[in-house]
């Protein structure tokens, strides 16, 4: 007997707060969560098989959640259980879970290598981003400047076998993108650069490179294209949810339902209000109502000079809620080669 594809007998047999089903590659959680934990679970893809029959059972497939996000959630919502059962968990639960993630990574890596002949030339953290973002429709690649986010996002198009990728970037970066595309596997015929000199988009390209400033003028043509991947370089350019460029991206996204990769070179400097734009465009549960979002995650403080400043609030909770959307890496925690990474 099954319920929405789940074995009722198995669900009824769950007794521990944390358990792993090797046959289905799912992590199960047994607990009555408080409001914040329930919200965090929803935000990172943890769902309930049936809340009416099993109100305290939640689950997530390992393909749908990163290691980091899962660990953060377990520490956030299950810390007392972790602390009191750490030895048993280390000998069983974490062994099984670690083996499952290793097998998943090897499978994804094999597919990436098959789909992109230059996979082995990528740096470790670029490969890591490929694995963690492989099954995600929306993904924020938050790499500090110099960590190769441009290449990581180009490779993502090849990994996922995308037919047509729209790269939206600042005007000054447009031909840097073209150079990177040439260097990492594209022919001239694969790329269309939209600028004042080119008034027509070819039907044979794999990548369309356009700057934010002219995005609205090209909307009718772009909507007619079978775009299945959008890369938003310097994604803080769409942080104003009322801006024309934000509305254009939203319109293309609603029409085509593409994979969207957000690129940010300064993840540490993104304030809470900036983050909302990414959540809205990615259709994240926290991105549906800006006023409620700001009410929950910002507060006003009065400075010594009497001015009022808005700062972040409930940031630990916010960090958990967005942890499965963001992939963050910093230079100071990576061992990197010289400045010229690849030839």
Coordinates of C-alpha atoms in Angstrom, one line a residue:
X1 CA 0.0 0.0 0.0
X2 CA 1.4 3.4 -1.0
X3 CA 0.6 7.0 -0.4
X4 CA 1.7 9.5 -3.2
X5 CA 4.5 7.0 -4.1
X6 CA 5.5 6.4 -0.5
X7 CA 5.5 3.1 1.4
X8 CA 3.1 3.7 4.2
X9 CA 4.6 0.8 6.2
X10 CA 8.0 2.4 5.9
X11 CA 6.7 5.8 7.0
X12 CA 4.9 4.3 9.9
X13 CA 8.1 2.5 11.0
X14 CA 10.2 5.6 11.3
X15 CA 11.1 6.2 14.9
X16 CA 14.3 8.3 14.9
X17 CA 14.4 12.0 14.2
X18 CA 16.9 11.5 11.4
X19 CA 17.0 8.5 9.1
X20 CA 18.2 7.6 5.6
X21 CA 16.4 5.3 3.2
X22 CA 19.1 3.7 1.0
X23 CA 16.6 2.4 -1.6
X24 CA 15.1 5.7 -2.4
X25 CA 18.1 8.0 -1.6
X26 CA 15.9 10.1 0.8
X27 CA 16.6 11.7 4.2
X28 CA 13.6 11.5 6.6
X29 CA 13.0 13.7 9.5
X30 CA 10.6 12.9 12.3
X31 CA 9.7 15.9 14.4
X32 CA 7.0 18.5 15.0
X33 CA 8.7 21.6 13.8
X34 CA 8.1 25.1 15.1
X35 CA 7.1 27.8 12.6
X36 CA 10.6 28.9 11.7
X37 CA 11.8 25.3 11.2
X38 CA 8.8 24.6 9.0
X39 CA 9.5 27.7 6.9
X40 CA 13.2 26.8 6.6
X41 CA 12.3 23.2 5.5
X42 CA 10.0 24.5 2.8
X43 CA 12.6 26.9 1.5
X44 CA 15.3 24.3 1.0
X45 CA 13.0 21.7 -0.5
X46 CA 12.1 19.5 2.5
X47 CA 8.5 18.3 2.1
X48 CA 5.9 16.2 3.8
X49 CA 4.6 12.9 2.2
X50 CA 1.2 13.6 3.8
X51 CA 0.7 16.1 6.6
X52 CA -2.7 14.7 7.6
X53 CA -1.6 11.1 8.2
X54 CA 2.1 11.7 9.1
X55 CA 2.2 15.3 10.5
X56 CA 5.6 14.9 11.9
X57 CA 7.3 13.2 8.9
X58 CA 9.3 15.2 6.4
X59 CA 11.6 14.1 3.6
X60 CA 14.1 15.3 0.9
X61 CA 15.9 13.5 -1.9
X62 CA 19.7 14.0 -1.9
X63 CA 19.5 15.2 -5.5
X64 CA 17.4 18.2 -4.3
X65 CA 19.6 19.5 -1.5
X66 CA 23.3 20.3 -1.1
X67 CA 25.4 18.8 1.7
X68 CA 25.9 22.3 3.2
X69 CA 22.2 23.1 3.2
X70 CA 21.2 19.7 4.7
X71 CA 23.8 20.0 7.5
X72 CA 22.8 23.6 8.3
X73 CA 19.2 22.5 8.6
X74 CA 20.0 19.6 10.8
X75 CA 22.0 21.8 13.2
X76 CA 19.2 24.4 13.1
X77 CA 16.2 22.1 13.7
X78 CA 17.7 18.9 15.3
X79 CA 20.7 20.0 17.4
X80 CA 19.6 18.4 20.7
X81 CA 19.1 15.1 18.9
X82 CA 22.5 15.4 17.1
X83 CA 24.2 16.1 20.4
X84 CA 22.7 13.2 22.3
X85 CA 23.0 10.6 19.5
X86 CA 26.2 11.7 17.8
X87 CA 28.0 8.3 18.2
X88 CA 25.2 6.3 16.8
X89 CA 24.7 8.8 14.0
X90 CA 28.4 8.8 13.1
X91 CA 28.4 5.0 12.9
X92 CA 25.2 4.6 10.8
X93 CA 23.3 7.6 9.5
X94 CA 26.3 9.8 8.4
X95 CA 28.1 6.8 6.9
X96 CA 25.1 6.0 4.7
X97 CA 24.5 9.6 3.8
X98 CA 28.2 10.3 3.0
X99 CA 28.3 7.2 0.7
X100 CA 25.1 8.3 -1.0
X101 CA 26.4 11.8 -1.7
X102 CA 29.7 10.3 -3.0
X103 CA 27.8 8.1 -5.4
X104 CA 25.6 11.0 -6.5
X105 CA 28.6 13.2 -7.1
X106 CA 30.4 10.5 -9.2
X107 CA 27.3 10.0 -11.3
X108 CA 26.9 13.7 -11.9
X109 CA 30.6 14.1 -12.6
X110 CA 30.4 11.4 -15.2
X111 CA 27.5 13.1 -17.0
X112 CA 29.3 16.5 -16.9
X113 CA 32.4 15.0 -18.3
X114 CA 30.4 13.3 -21.1
X115 CA 28.6 16.6 -21.9
X116 CA 31.6 18.9 -21.8
X117 CA 35.0 17.8 -23.1
X118 CA 36.9 20.5 -21.1
X119 CA 35.4 19.4 -17.7
X120 CA 38.7 18.2 -16.4
X121 CA 40.3 21.7 -16.9
X122 CA 38.0 23.3 -14.4
X123 CA 39.1 24.1 -10.9
X124 CA 37.8 22.1 -7.9
X125 CA 35.3 24.7 -6.8
X126 CA 34.0 25.1 -10.3
X127 CA 33.4 21.3 -10.5
X128 CA 31.8 21.5 -7.1
X129 CA 29.4 24.2 -8.3
X130 CA 28.5 22.0 -11.3
X131 CA 27.6 19.1 -9.0
X132 CA 25.6 21.1 -6.5
X133 CA 23.7 23.0 -9.2
X134 CA 23.1 20.1 -11.5
X135 CA 19.5 19.4 -10.5
X136 CA 18.6 23.0 -9.6
X137 CA 16.4 25.1 -11.9
X138 CA 17.5 28.3 -10.2
X139 CA 21.0 28.8 -8.8
X140 CA 23.0 31.7 -7.4
X141 CA 26.7 31.2 -8.2
X142 CA 28.2 33.6 -5.6
X143 CA 32.0 33.4 -6.3
X144 CA 34.3 36.2 -5.3
X145 CA 36.1 38.1 -8.1
X146 CA 38.8 35.9 -9.7
X147 CA 37.2 32.6 -8.9
X148 CA 36.0 32.0 -12.5
X149 CA 32.2 32.4 -12.2
X150 CA 32.0 33.2 -15.9
X151 CA 33.5 29.9 -16.9
X152 CA 31.5 28.0 -14.3
X153 CA 28.3 29.4 -15.8
X154 CA 29.3 28.7 -19.4
X155 CA 30.2 25.1 -18.4
X156 CA 26.8 24.8 -16.8
X157 CA 25.1 25.3 -20.2
X158 CA 27.2 22.5 -21.6
X159 CA 26.7 20.2 -18.6
X160 CA 22.9 20.6 -18.8
X161 CA 22.9 20.3 -22.6
X162 CA 21.1 23.6 -23.0
X163 CA 20.1 24.5 -26.6
X164 CA 20.1 28.3 -26.2
X165 CA 21.6 30.4 -23.4
X166 CA 20.9 34.1 -22.9
X167 CA 23.8 35.9 -21.2
X168 CA 22.8 39.3 -19.7
X169 CA 25.7 41.4 -18.6
X170 CA 26.9 45.0 -18.2
X171 CA 27.9 46.6 -21.6
X172 CA 31.6 46.7 -20.7
X173 CA 31.7 43.0 -20.0
X174 CA 30.0 41.9 -23.3
X175 CA 33.1 41.1 -25.3
X176 CA 34.9 39.6 -22.3
X177 CA 32.1 37.1 -22.4
X178 CA 32.6 36.5 -26.1
X179 CA 36.3 35.9 -25.5
X180 CA 35.5 33.4 -22.7
X181 CA 33.0 31.6 -24.9
X182 CA 35.6 31.3 -27.7
X183 CA 38.2 30.0 -25.3
X184 CA 36.0 27.4 -23.7
X185 CA 34.4 25.6 -26.6
X186 CA 32.3 27.9 -28.8
X187 CA 32.7 28.7 -32.5
X188 CA 31.9 32.1 -34.0
X189 CA 28.6 30.8 -35.4
X190 CA 27.6 29.7 -31.9
X191 CA 27.5 33.3 -30.5
X192 CA 25.3 36.3 -31.2
X193 CA 26.3 39.6 -29.7
X194 CA 23.5 42.1 -29.5
X195 CA 24.8 45.6 -29.9
X196 CA 24.2 48.7 -32.1
X197 CA 25.9 47.0 -35.1
X198 CA 23.8 43.9 -35.0
X199 CA 20.0 44.3 -35.4
X200 CA 19.1 40.6 -36.0
X201 CA 19.6 37.6 -33.9
X202 CA 20.6 34.5 -35.8
X203 CA 18.6 31.3 -35.4
X204 CA 21.6 29.0 -35.1
X205 CA 23.4 30.4 -32.1
X206 CA 23.9 28.6 -28.8
X207 CA 24.6 31.8 -26.8
X208 CA 23.1 35.2 -27.1
X209 CA 25.1 37.9 -25.3
X210 CA 23.2 41.2 -24.5
X211 CA 23.7 44.0 -22.1
X212 CA 21.1 45.1 -19.5
X213 CA 20.6 48.5 -21.1
X214 CA 19.0 47.3 -24.3
X215 CA 17.2 44.3 -22.9
X216 CA 13.8 45.8 -23.1
X217 CA 14.2 46.8 -26.8
X218 CA 14.9 43.1 -27.7
X219 CA 12.2 41.6 -25.6
X220 CA 9.8 40.6 -28.5
X221 CA 12.7 38.8 -30.3
X222 CA 14.0 37.2 -27.1
X223 CA 10.5 35.9 -26.2
X224 CA 10.3 34.2 -29.6
X225 CA 13.5 32.3 -29.0
X226 CA 13.6 28.9 -27.4
X227 CA 15.8 30.2 -24.5
X228 CA 16.3 27.4 -21.9
X229 CA 19.1 29.0 -19.8
X230 CA 19.5 32.6 -18.6
X231 CA 22.8 33.8 -17.1
X232 CA 22.5 37.0 -15.2
X233 CA 26.1 38.4 -14.8
X234 CA 26.5 41.0 -12.0
X235 CA 23.0 40.0 -10.9
X236 CA 22.8 43.0 -8.5
X237 CA 21.8 44.9 -11.7
X238 CA 18.3 43.4 -11.3
X239 CA 18.0 44.0 -7.5
X240 CA 15.4 46.8 -8.0
X241 CA 12.3 44.7 -8.4
X242 CA 10.4 47.6 -10.0
X243 CA 13.0 48.2 -12.7
X244 CA 12.4 47.6 -16.4
X245 CA 15.2 45.1 -16.6
X246 CA 13.8 43.1 -13.7
X247 CA 10.4 43.0 -15.3
X248 CA 11.9 42.0 -18.7
X249 CA 13.8 39.1 -17.1
X250 CA 10.6 38.1 -15.3
X251 CA 8.6 38.1 -18.5
X252 CA 11.1 36.0 -20.4
X253 CA 11.3 33.6 -17.4
X254 CA 7.5 33.2 -17.1
X255 CA 7.2 32.6 -20.9
X256 CA 10.0 30.1 -21.2
X257 CA 10.5 28.6 -17.7
X258 CA 14.3 28.4 -18.3
X259 CA 17.1 27.5 -15.9
X260 CA 18.4 30.7 -14.4
X261 CA 22.0 31.1 -13.1
X262 CA 22.6 34.3 -11.1
X263 CA 26.3 35.4 -10.9
X264 CA 27.6 37.5 -8.1
X265 CA 31.2 38.5 -7.5
X266 CA 30.6 40.2 -4.2
X267 CA 28.3 37.8 -2.2
X268 CA 29.4 39.2 1.1
X269 CA 28.3 42.7 0.3
X270 CA 24.7 41.8 -0.8
X271 CA 22.3 43.3 1.7
X272 CA 19.0 41.8 2.6
X273 CA 17.0 43.9 0.3
X274 CA 19.2 43.0 -2.7
X275 CA 18.7 39.3 -1.9
X276 CA 15.0 39.6 -2.3
X277 CA 15.2 40.3 -6.1
X278 CA 17.1 37.0 -6.5
X279 CA 14.4 35.2 -4.5
X280 CA 11.6 36.7 -6.5
X281 CA 13.2 35.8 -9.8
X282 CA 13.9 32.3 -8.7
X283 CA 10.3 31.8 -7.4
X284 CA 11.7 31.0 -3.9
X285 CA 9.1 30.8 -1.1
X286 CA 10.5 33.9 0.5
X287 CA 10.3 35.9 -2.8
X288 CA 6.5 36.3 -3.0
X289 CA 6.0 39.3 -0.8
X290 CA 8.6 42.0 -0.4
X291 CA 7.0 43.9 2.4
X292 CA 6.6 40.7 4.5
X293 CA 10.2 39.7 3.7
X294 CA 11.6 43.1 4.8
X295 CA 9.4 43.1 7.9
X296 CA 10.9 39.7 9.0
X297 CA 14.5 40.2 7.9
X298 CA 15.3 43.9 8.5
X299 CA 15.2 46.3 11.4
X300 CA 15.8 49.9 11.9
X301 CA 18.5 51.2 14.3
X302 CA 19.3 54.8 15.3
X303 CA 22.9 55.8 14.8
X304 CA 24.8 58.1 17.2
X305 CA 24.3 61.1 14.9
X306 CA 20.5 60.6 15.0
X307 CA 20.1 59.0 11.6
X308 CA 18.1 55.9 11.1
X309 CA 19.7 52.9 9.3
X310 CA 18.1 49.7 8.1
X311 CA 20.1 46.6 8.9
X312 CA 19.5 42.9 8.6
X313 CA 17.5 40.9 11.2
X314 CA 17.0 37.1 11.8
X315 CA 20.0 36.5 9.6
X316 CA 20.7 33.0 10.9
X317 CA 17.2 31.9 9.9
X318 CA 17.5 33.7 6.5
X319 CA 20.9 32.0 5.9
X320 CA 19.3 28.6 6.4
X321 CA 16.3 29.5 4.1
X322 CA 18.5 30.5 1.2
X323 CA 21.3 28.0 1.7
X324 CA 20.0 25.6 -1.0
X325 CA 19.8 28.4 -3.6
X326 CA 23.2 30.0 -3.0
X327 CA 26.6 28.5 -3.8
X328 CA 29.2 30.7 -2.1
X329 CA 33.0 30.5 -2.2
X330 CA 35.7 33.0 -1.1
X331 CA 39.3 33.3 -2.2
X332 CA 40.6 33.2 1.4
X333 CA 39.3 29.7 1.9
X334 CA 40.5 28.2 -1.4
X335 CA 43.8 27.0 -2.6
X336 CA 44.1 28.5 -6.0
X337 CA 46.6 28.4 -8.9
X338 CA 48.2 31.5 -10.4
X339 CA 46.2 34.3 -11.8
X340 CA 46.0 32.9 -15.3
X341 CA 44.0 29.7 -14.5
X342 CA 43.8 28.0 -17.9
X343 CA 45.1 28.2 -21.4

